[in-house]
PDB file of C-alpha atoms in Angstrom:
ATOM      1  CA  MET I   1      12.795 -19.817 -18.506  1.00  0.00           C
ATOM      2  CA  SER I   2       9.176 -20.064 -19.535  1.00  0.00           C
ATOM      3  CA  ASP I   3       7.388 -16.867 -20.476  1.00  0.00           C
ATOM      4  CA  ILE I   4       4.201 -18.027 -18.742  1.00  0.00           C
ATOM      5  CA  TYR I   5       5.140 -15.968 -15.667  1.00  0.00           C
ATOM      6  CA  PHE I   6       5.271 -12.764 -17.643  1.00  0.00           C
ATOM      7  CA  LYS I   7       1.910 -13.022 -19.378  1.00  0.00           C
ATOM      8  CA  THR I   8      -1.143 -11.380 -17.883  1.00  0.00           C
ATOM      9  CA  PRO I   9      -4.492 -13.135 -18.075  1.00  0.00           C
ATOM     10  CA  SER I  10      -6.661 -11.766 -20.852  1.00  0.00           C
ATOM     11  CA  LYS I  11      -9.911 -12.288 -18.950  1.00  0.00           C
ATOM     12  CA  GLY I  12      -9.036 -11.376 -15.371  1.00  0.00           C
ATOM     13  CA  THR I  13     -11.922 -10.138 -13.255  1.00  0.00           C
ATOM     14  CA  ASN I  14      -9.848  -7.366 -11.636  1.00  0.00           C
ATOM     15  CA  VAL I  15      -9.301  -5.713 -14.989  1.00  0.00           C
ATOM     16  CA  ARG I  16     -13.012  -5.715 -15.820  1.00  0.00           C
ATOM     17  CA  VAL I  17     -14.086  -4.416 -12.392  1.00  0.00           C
ATOM     18  CA  PHE I  18     -11.545  -1.618 -12.562  1.00  0.00           C
ATOM     19  CA  ASP I  19     -12.521  -0.787 -16.138  1.00  0.00           C
ATOM     20  CA  TYR I  20     -16.238  -0.589 -15.274  1.00  0.00           C
ATOM     21  CA  ARG I  21     -15.593   1.523 -12.190  1.00  0.00           C
ATOM     22  CA  ARG I  22     -13.471   3.949 -14.196  1.00  0.00           C
ATOM     23  CA  LYS I  23     -16.121   4.202 -16.912  1.00  0.00           C
ATOM     24  CA  ILE I  24     -18.917   4.817 -14.408  1.00  0.00           C
ATOM     25  CA  ILE I  25     -16.945   7.520 -12.589  1.00  0.00           C
ATOM     26  CA  GLY I  26     -16.007   9.113 -15.918  1.00  0.00           C
ATOM     27  CA  ALA I  27     -19.617   9.155 -17.097  1.00  0.00           C
ATOM     28  CA  LEU I  28     -20.795  10.586 -13.779  1.00  0.00           C
ATOM     29  CA  LEU I  29     -18.174  13.350 -13.900  1.00  0.00           C
ATOM     30  CA  TRP I  30     -19.042  14.124 -17.521  1.00  0.00           C
ATOM     31  CA  PHE I  31     -22.742  14.391 -16.649  1.00  0.00           C
ATOM     32  CA  CYS I  32     -22.072  16.594 -13.610  1.00  0.00           C
ATOM     33  CA  TRP I  33     -19.690  18.832 -15.563  1.00  0.00           C
ATOM     34  CA  ARG I  34     -22.237  19.301 -18.361  1.00  0.00           C
ATOM     35  CA  SER I  35     -25.185  19.962 -16.057  1.00  0.00           C
ATOM     36  CA  MET I  36     -23.557  21.761 -13.081  1.00  0.00           C
ATOM     37  CA  PRO I  37     -20.066  22.977 -14.034  1.00  0.00           C
ATOM     38  CA  ASN I  38     -19.618  25.428 -11.133  1.00  0.00           C
ATOM     39  CA  LEU I  39     -20.683  22.913  -8.482  1.00  0.00           C
ATOM     40  CA  THR I  40     -18.562  20.176 -10.074  1.00  0.00           C
ATOM     41  CA  ARG I  41     -15.520  22.475 -10.165  1.00  0.00           C
ATOM     42  CA  TRP I  42     -16.030  23.362  -6.489  1.00  0.00           C
ATOM     43  CA  VAL I  43     -16.429  19.703  -5.430  1.00  0.00           C
ATOM     44  CA  LEU I  44     -13.381  18.548  -7.390  1.00  0.00           C
ATOM     45  CA  THR I  45     -11.243  21.428  -6.159  1.00  0.00           C
ATOM     46  CA  HIS I  46     -12.143  20.775  -2.523  1.00  0.00           C
ATOM     47  CA  SER I  47     -11.791  17.009  -2.915  1.00  0.00           C
ATOM     48  CA  PHE I  48      -8.430  16.850  -4.678  1.00  0.00           C
ATOM     49  CA  MET I  49      -6.701  20.164  -3.974  1.00  0.00           C
ATOM     50  CA  ALA I  50      -7.132  20.450  -0.198  1.00  0.00           C
ATOM     51  CA  PRO I  51      -5.449  18.159   2.334  1.00  0.00           C
ATOM     52  CA  THR I  52      -7.456  16.346   4.962  1.00  0.00           C
ATOM     53  CA  THR I  53      -6.824  16.804   8.683  1.00  0.00           C
ATOM     54  CA  TYR I  54      -4.024  14.619  10.025  1.00  0.00           C
ATOM     55  CA  ARG I  55      -5.304  12.492  12.915  1.00  0.00           C
ATOM     56  CA  LEU I  56      -2.922  11.910  15.828  1.00  0.00           C
ATOM     57  CA  ASN I  57      -2.627   8.610  17.654  1.00  0.00           C
ATOM     58  CA  ALA I  58      -1.720   8.316  21.369  1.00  0.00           C
ATOM     59  CA  GLU I  59       2.011   7.818  20.719  1.00  0.00           C
ATOM     60  CA  GLU I  60       2.198  10.919  18.519  1.00  0.00           C
ATOM     61  CA  THR I  61       0.242  13.020  21.032  1.00  0.00           C
ATOM     62  CA  ALA I  62       2.614  11.978  23.842  1.00  0.00           C
ATOM     63  CA  CYS I  63       5.604  12.924  21.702  1.00  0.00           C
ATOM     64  CA  LEU I  64       4.153  16.366  20.938  1.00  0.00           C
ATOM     65  CA  ASP I  65       3.473  16.902  24.656  1.00  0.00           C
ATOM     66  CA  ARG I  66       7.193  16.414  25.346  1.00  0.00           C
ATOM     67  CA  GLY I  67       8.167  18.985  22.708  1.00  0.00           C
ATOM     68  CA  ARG I  68       8.131  22.754  22.707  1.00  0.00           C
ATOM     69  CA  LEU I  69       5.539  24.402  20.451  1.00  0.00           C
ATOM     70  CA  LEU I  70       6.870  27.077  18.096  1.00  0.00           C
ATOM     71  CA  ARG I  71       4.695  29.447  16.084  1.00  0.00           C
ATOM     72  CA  LEU I  72       6.432  30.636  12.945  1.00  0.00           C
ATOM     73  CA  PRO I  73       5.022  33.554  10.920  1.00  0.00           C
ATOM     74  CA  VAL I  74       5.014  32.694   7.216  1.00  0.00           C
ATOM     75  CA  HIS I  75       3.504  35.401   4.999  1.00  0.00           C
ATOM     76  CA  ASP I  76       0.041  36.010   6.464  1.00  0.00           C
ATOM     77  CA  LYS I  77      -0.243  32.648   8.285  1.00  0.00           C
ATOM     78  CA  GLN I  78       1.162  30.965  11.363  1.00  0.00           C
ATOM     79  CA  VAL I  79       2.918  27.625  10.888  1.00  0.00           C
ATOM     80  CA  HIS I  80       3.247  25.387  13.922  1.00  0.00           C
ATOM     81  CA  ALA I  81       6.429  23.500  14.665  1.00  0.00           C
ATOM     82  CA  TRP I  82       7.659  21.392  17.572  1.00  0.00           C
ATOM     83  CA  GLN I  83      11.195  21.269  18.896  1.00  0.00           C
ATOM     84  CA  TRP I  84      12.906  18.650  21.047  1.00  0.00           C
ATOM     85  CA  GLY I  85      16.438  18.848  22.413  1.00  0.00           C
ATOM     86  CA  LYS I  86      19.213  21.397  21.975  1.00  0.00           C
ATOM     87  CA  GLY I  87      21.957  21.757  19.418  1.00  0.00           C
ATOM     88  CA  PRO I  88      22.035  22.021  15.640  1.00  0.00           C
ATOM     89  CA  GLY I  89      18.585  21.473  14.196  1.00  0.00           C
ATOM     90  CA  VAL I  90      17.356  18.583  12.090  1.00  0.00           C
ATOM     91  CA  LEU I  91      14.298  19.786  10.195  1.00  0.00           C
ATOM     92  CA  MET I  92      11.573  17.230   9.489  1.00  0.00           C
ATOM     93  CA  VAL I  93       8.957  18.248   6.917  1.00  0.00           C
ATOM     94  CA  HIS I  94       5.945  16.054   6.145  1.00  0.00           C
ATOM     95  CA  GLY I  95       4.262  15.522   2.801  1.00  0.00           C
ATOM     96  CA  TRP I  96       0.699  15.947   1.583  1.00  0.00           C
ATOM     97  CA  ASN I  97      -1.917  14.949   4.190  1.00  0.00           C
ATOM     98  CA  GLY I  98       0.796  14.383   6.781  1.00  0.00           C
ATOM     99  CA  GLY I  99       1.665  15.966  10.070  1.00  0.00           C
ATOM    100  CA  GLY I 100       4.809  16.803  12.003  1.00  0.00           C
ATOM    101  CA  ALA I 101       3.927  14.200  14.613  1.00  0.00           C
ATOM    102  CA  GLN I 102       4.421  11.374  12.130  1.00  0.00           C
ATOM    103  CA  PHE I 103       8.181  11.726  12.771  1.00  0.00           C
ATOM    104  CA  HIS I 104       7.771  10.792  16.464  1.00  0.00           C
ATOM    105  CA  ARG I 105      10.021   7.721  16.126  1.00  0.00           C
ATOM    106  CA  PHE I 106      12.928   9.855  14.879  1.00  0.00           C
ATOM    107  CA  VAL I 107      12.845  12.360  17.749  1.00  0.00           C
ATOM    108  CA  GLU I 108      14.639  10.362  20.480  1.00  0.00           C
ATOM    109  CA  PRO I 109      17.520   9.127  18.269  1.00  0.00           C
ATOM    110  CA  ILE I 110      18.104  12.649  16.961  1.00  0.00           C
ATOM    111  CA  VAL I 111      18.100  14.179  20.461  1.00  0.00           C
ATOM    112  CA  ARG I 112      20.408  11.405  21.805  1.00  0.00           C
ATOM    113  CA  ALA I 113      22.853  12.205  18.997  1.00  0.00           C
ATOM    114  CA  GLY I 114      23.092  15.808  20.289  1.00  0.00           C
ATOM    115  CA  TYR I 115      20.822  17.500  17.801  1.00  0.00           C
ATOM    116  CA  SER I 116      17.572  19.378  18.035  1.00  0.00           C
ATOM    117  CA  ALA I 117      14.650  17.718  16.237  1.00  0.00           C
ATOM    118  CA  ILE I 118      12.237  20.203  14.656  1.00  0.00           C
ATOM    119  CA  ALA I 119       8.994  18.992  13.061  1.00  0.00           C
ATOM    120  CA  ILE I 120       6.940  21.443  11.051  1.00  0.00           C
ATOM    121  CA  ASP I 121       3.171  21.181  10.612  1.00  0.00           C
ATOM    122  CA  GLY I 122       2.442  22.676   7.219  1.00  0.00           C
ATOM    123  CA  PRO I 123      -0.675  24.770   6.673  1.00  0.00           C
ATOM    124  CA  GLY I 124      -3.787  22.778   5.936  1.00  0.00           C
TER     125      GLY I 124
END
């Protein structure tokens, strides 16, 4: 088999665009860090260390309306969870920037199988 399929072009435009973008962002961050370190630290912390709000679509909202809202005390906060059905629980936990409603397509099959579907909305 020819090795032409495994070689990457040496002068691809995507590589150069990405390289320039990375250099510009790096230079901008360096300048901001040198001139305003506290503001830069605050902006970066709030940009990369805090999740955004999960936006529900109509199908997810309808699924949550059919469930039962639970409020679970965890340390000094309240974590929301939704429960559908009765029986042994199947716990569904979302990842970063997610929401419990993103499991809406799993709820009906779990309940039909005789289990209780529980979706947790993590803090954030």
